């Protein structure tokens, strides 16, 4: 399934007159917030993916220090959730590397019954959602 997200810059500029300059700074890498923005975008897109691709599922909590990032069901010993990762560049090869790193860790965890990976890259703009367990 493909989900296309777009925005209207003119409408957004009505709320922030400096928006284009801020976007240009972020895209050029001339700000310390670039990676934080990438991370936040990945979280936002993961929430969109959960809503669009996992009907009936809801995020009940967010874990910042361990996987999965978004918990869908906190049944003790049988967690269900979505681990999120964002990269500012690298495209599908960067996402594949993340999947190969994080997927086996989620599979190995005995306390996780179901795990998904939501991966996003800013340049080029690509994203993927994988169920890695069961």
mmCIF file of C-alpha atoms in Angstrom:
data_model
loop_
_atom_site.group_PDB
_atom_site.id
_atom_site.type_symbol
_atom_site.label_atom_id
_atom_site.label_comp_id
_atom_site.label_asym_id
_atom_site.label_seq_id
_atom_site.Cartn_x
_atom_site.Cartn_y
_atom_site.Cartn_z
ATOM 1 C CA UNK A 1 0.000 0.000 0.000
ATOM 2 C CA UNK A 2 1.245 3.488 -0.767
ATOM 3 C CA UNK A 3 0.274 6.477 1.353
ATOM 4 C CA UNK A 4 1.111 9.939 0.004
ATOM 5 C CA UNK A 5 1.327 12.816 2.489
ATOM 6 C CA UNK A 6 1.463 16.366 1.168
ATOM 7 C CA UNK A 7 1.168 19.821 2.632
ATOM 8 C CA UNK A 8 0.382 23.296 1.370
ATOM 9 C CA UNK A 9 3.319 25.614 2.091
ATOM 10 C CA UNK A 10 1.234 28.750 1.526
ATOM 11 C CA UNK A 11 -1.346 27.633 4.097
ATOM 12 C CA UNK A 12 1.404 26.722 6.576
ATOM 13 C CA UNK A 13 3.132 30.096 6.052
ATOM 14 C CA UNK A 14 0.025 31.837 7.343
ATOM 15 C CA UNK A 15 0.987 30.355 10.732
ATOM 16 C CA UNK A 16 4.759 30.878 10.387
ATOM 17 C CA UNK A 17 6.030 33.607 8.051
ATOM 18 C CA UNK A 18 9.636 32.324 8.276
ATOM 19 C CA UNK A 19 8.723 28.740 7.361
ATOM 20 C CA UNK A 20 10.580 28.559 4.022
ATOM 21 C CA UNK A 21 13.804 29.868 5.586
ATOM 22 C CA UNK A 22 13.507 27.388 8.460
ATOM 23 C CA UNK A 23 12.907 24.503 6.071
ATOM 24 C CA UNK A 24 15.903 25.551 3.957
ATOM 25 C CA UNK A 25 18.156 25.618 7.059
ATOM 26 C CA UNK A 26 16.969 22.172 8.137
ATOM 27 C CA UNK A 27 17.477 20.676 4.679
ATOM 28 C CA UNK A 28 20.940 22.198 4.337
ATOM 29 C CA UNK A 29 22.072 20.620 7.600
ATOM 30 C CA UNK A 30 22.955 24.009 9.085
ATOM 31 C CA UNK A 31 21.101 23.356 12.324
ATOM 32 C CA UNK A 32 21.610 21.052 15.289
ATOM 33 C CA UNK A 33 17.936 20.125 15.067
ATOM 34 C CA UNK A 34 18.237 18.208 11.783
ATOM 35 C CA UNK A 35 18.472 14.748 13.351
ATOM 36 C CA UNK A 36 15.835 15.597 15.975
ATOM 37 C CA UNK A 37 13.458 16.708 13.217
ATOM 38 C CA UNK A 38 14.155 13.461 11.348
ATOM 39 C CA UNK A 39 13.424 11.459 14.502
ATOM 40 C CA UNK A 40 10.194 13.369 15.181
ATOM 41 C CA UNK A 41 9.096 12.954 11.567
ATOM 42 C CA UNK A 42 9.688 9.201 11.857
ATOM 43 C CA UNK A 43 7.504 9.061 14.974
ATOM 44 C CA UNK A 44 4.761 11.052 13.259
ATOM 45 C CA UNK A 45 4.839 8.868 10.152
ATOM 46 C CA UNK A 46 4.777 5.734 12.323
ATOM 47 C CA UNK A 47 1.570 6.994 13.932
ATOM 48 C CA UNK A 48 0.097 7.577 10.466
ATOM 49 C CA UNK A 49 1.125 4.049 9.422
ATOM 50 C CA UNK A 50 -0.424 2.530 12.548
ATOM 51 C CA UNK A 51 -3.672 4.400 11.890
ATOM 52 C CA UNK A 52 -3.801 3.563 8.176
ATOM 53 C CA UNK A 53 -2.344 0.067 8.070
ATOM 54 C CA UNK A 54 -3.286 -1.451 11.428
ATOM 55 C CA UNK A 55 -7.031 -0.894 11.757
ATOM 56 C CA UNK A 56 -8.350 -1.158 15.293
ATOM 57 C CA UNK A 57 -4.899 -0.767 16.850
ATOM 58 C CA UNK A 58 -4.098 2.104 19.231
ATOM 59 C CA UNK A 59 -0.896 3.275 20.800
ATOM 60 C CA UNK A 60 -1.337 3.031 24.569
ATOM 61 C CA UNK A 61 2.095 4.309 25.577
ATOM 62 C CA UNK A 62 5.484 5.337 24.236
ATOM 63 C CA UNK A 63 8.794 3.954 25.475
ATOM 64 C CA UNK A 64 11.783 6.247 24.963
ATOM 65 C CA UNK A 65 14.521 4.022 26.377
ATOM 66 C CA UNK A 66 13.759 0.561 25.015
ATOM 67 C CA UNK A 67 11.999 -1.135 22.136
ATOM 68 C CA UNK A 68 9.298 -1.005 21.028
ATOM 69 C CA UNK A 69 8.831 2.775 20.829
ATOM 70 C CA UNK A 70 5.047 2.583 20.522
ATOM 71 C CA UNK A 71 3.282 -0.022 22.657
ATOM 72 C CA UNK A 72 -0.024 -1.326 21.335
ATOM 73 C CA UNK A 73 -0.691 -3.840 24.108
ATOM 74 C CA UNK A 74 1.245 -3.975 27.368
ATOM 75 C CA UNK A 75 0.263 -7.500 28.407
ATOM 76 C CA UNK A 76 3.074 -8.646 30.738
ATOM 77 C CA UNK A 77 5.389 -11.024 28.917
ATOM 78 C CA UNK A 78 3.567 -10.473 25.599
ATOM 79 C CA UNK A 79 4.166 -6.891 24.462
ATOM 80 C CA UNK A 80 2.902 -5.787 21.075
ATOM 81 C CA UNK A 81 4.393 -2.709 19.505
ATOM 82 C CA UNK A 82 6.115 -0.726 16.799
ATOM 83 C CA UNK A 83 9.803 0.203 16.829
ATOM 84 C CA UNK A 84 10.552 3.415 14.897
ATOM 85 C CA UNK A 85 13.676 4.608 13.110
ATOM 86 C CA UNK A 86 14.357 7.616 10.906
ATOM 87 C CA UNK A 87 17.379 8.498 8.801
ATOM 88 C CA UNK A 88 18.141 11.828 7.172
ATOM 89 C CA UNK A 89 19.735 10.180 4.110
ATOM 90 C CA UNK A 90 20.568 6.854 2.539
ATOM 91 C CA UNK A 91 17.222 5.743 1.172
ATOM 92 C CA UNK A 92 16.247 2.099 1.051
ATOM 93 C CA UNK A 93 19.781 0.871 1.772
ATOM 94 C CA UNK A 94 19.846 2.845 5.034
ATOM 95 C CA UNK A 95 16.447 1.436 5.973
ATOM 96 C CA UNK A 96 17.582 -2.105 5.124
ATOM 97 C CA UNK A 97 20.563 -1.686 7.461
ATOM 98 C CA UNK A 98 18.242 -0.560 10.271
ATOM 99 C CA UNK A 99 15.907 -3.488 9.606
ATOM 100 C CA UNK A 100 18.818 -5.948 9.728
ATOM 101 C CA UNK A 101 20.009 -4.403 13.004
ATOM 102 C CA UNK A 102 16.722 -3.968 14.855
ATOM 103 C CA UNK A 103 14.668 -6.869 13.494
ATOM 104 C CA UNK A 104 16.704 -9.694 15.038
ATOM 105 C CA UNK A 105 16.812 -7.889 18.397
ATOM 106 C CA UNK A 106 13.018 -7.663 18.484
ATOM 107 C CA UNK A 107 12.650 -11.297 17.421
ATOM 108 C CA UNK A 108 15.033 -12.429 20.173
ATOM 109 C CA UNK A 109 13.099 -10.683 22.937
ATOM 110 C CA UNK A 110 10.994 -13.243 24.805
ATOM 111 C CA UNK A 111 8.706 -10.554 26.292
ATOM 112 C CA UNK A 112 7.582 -9.324 22.855
ATOM 113 C CA UNK A 113 4.746 -11.252 21.203
ATOM 114 C CA UNK A 114 4.335 -8.992 18.156
ATOM 115 C CA UNK A 115 6.709 -6.416 16.713
ATOM 116 C CA UNK A 116 6.679 -4.119 13.715
ATOM 117 C CA UNK A 117 9.365 -1.793 12.344
ATOM 118 C CA UNK A 118 8.353 1.611 10.988
ATOM 119 C CA UNK A 119 11.283 3.044 9.010
ATOM 120 C CA UNK A 120 11.554 6.431 7.291
ATOM 121 C CA UNK A 121 14.228 8.267 5.317
ATOM 122 C CA UNK A 122 14.142 11.983 4.519
ATOM 123 C CA UNK A 123 16.362 11.978 1.412
ATOM 124 C CA UNK A 124 15.245 10.265 -0.694
ATOM 125 C CA UNK A 125 11.793 10.188 0.888
ATOM 126 C CA UNK A 126 10.957 6.538 1.439
ATOM 127 C CA UNK A 127 9.343 4.625 4.251
ATOM 128 C CA UNK A 128 8.550 1.029 5.087
ATOM 129 C CA UNK A 129 6.510 -0.838 7.662
ATOM 130 C CA UNK A 130 7.478 -4.439 8.437
ATOM 131 C CA UNK A 131 6.034 -7.007 10.771
ATOM 132 C CA UNK A 132 9.063 -8.831 12.171
ATOM 133 C CA UNK A 133 7.387 -10.923 14.864
ATOM 134 C CA UNK A 134 5.562 -13.311 14.995
#
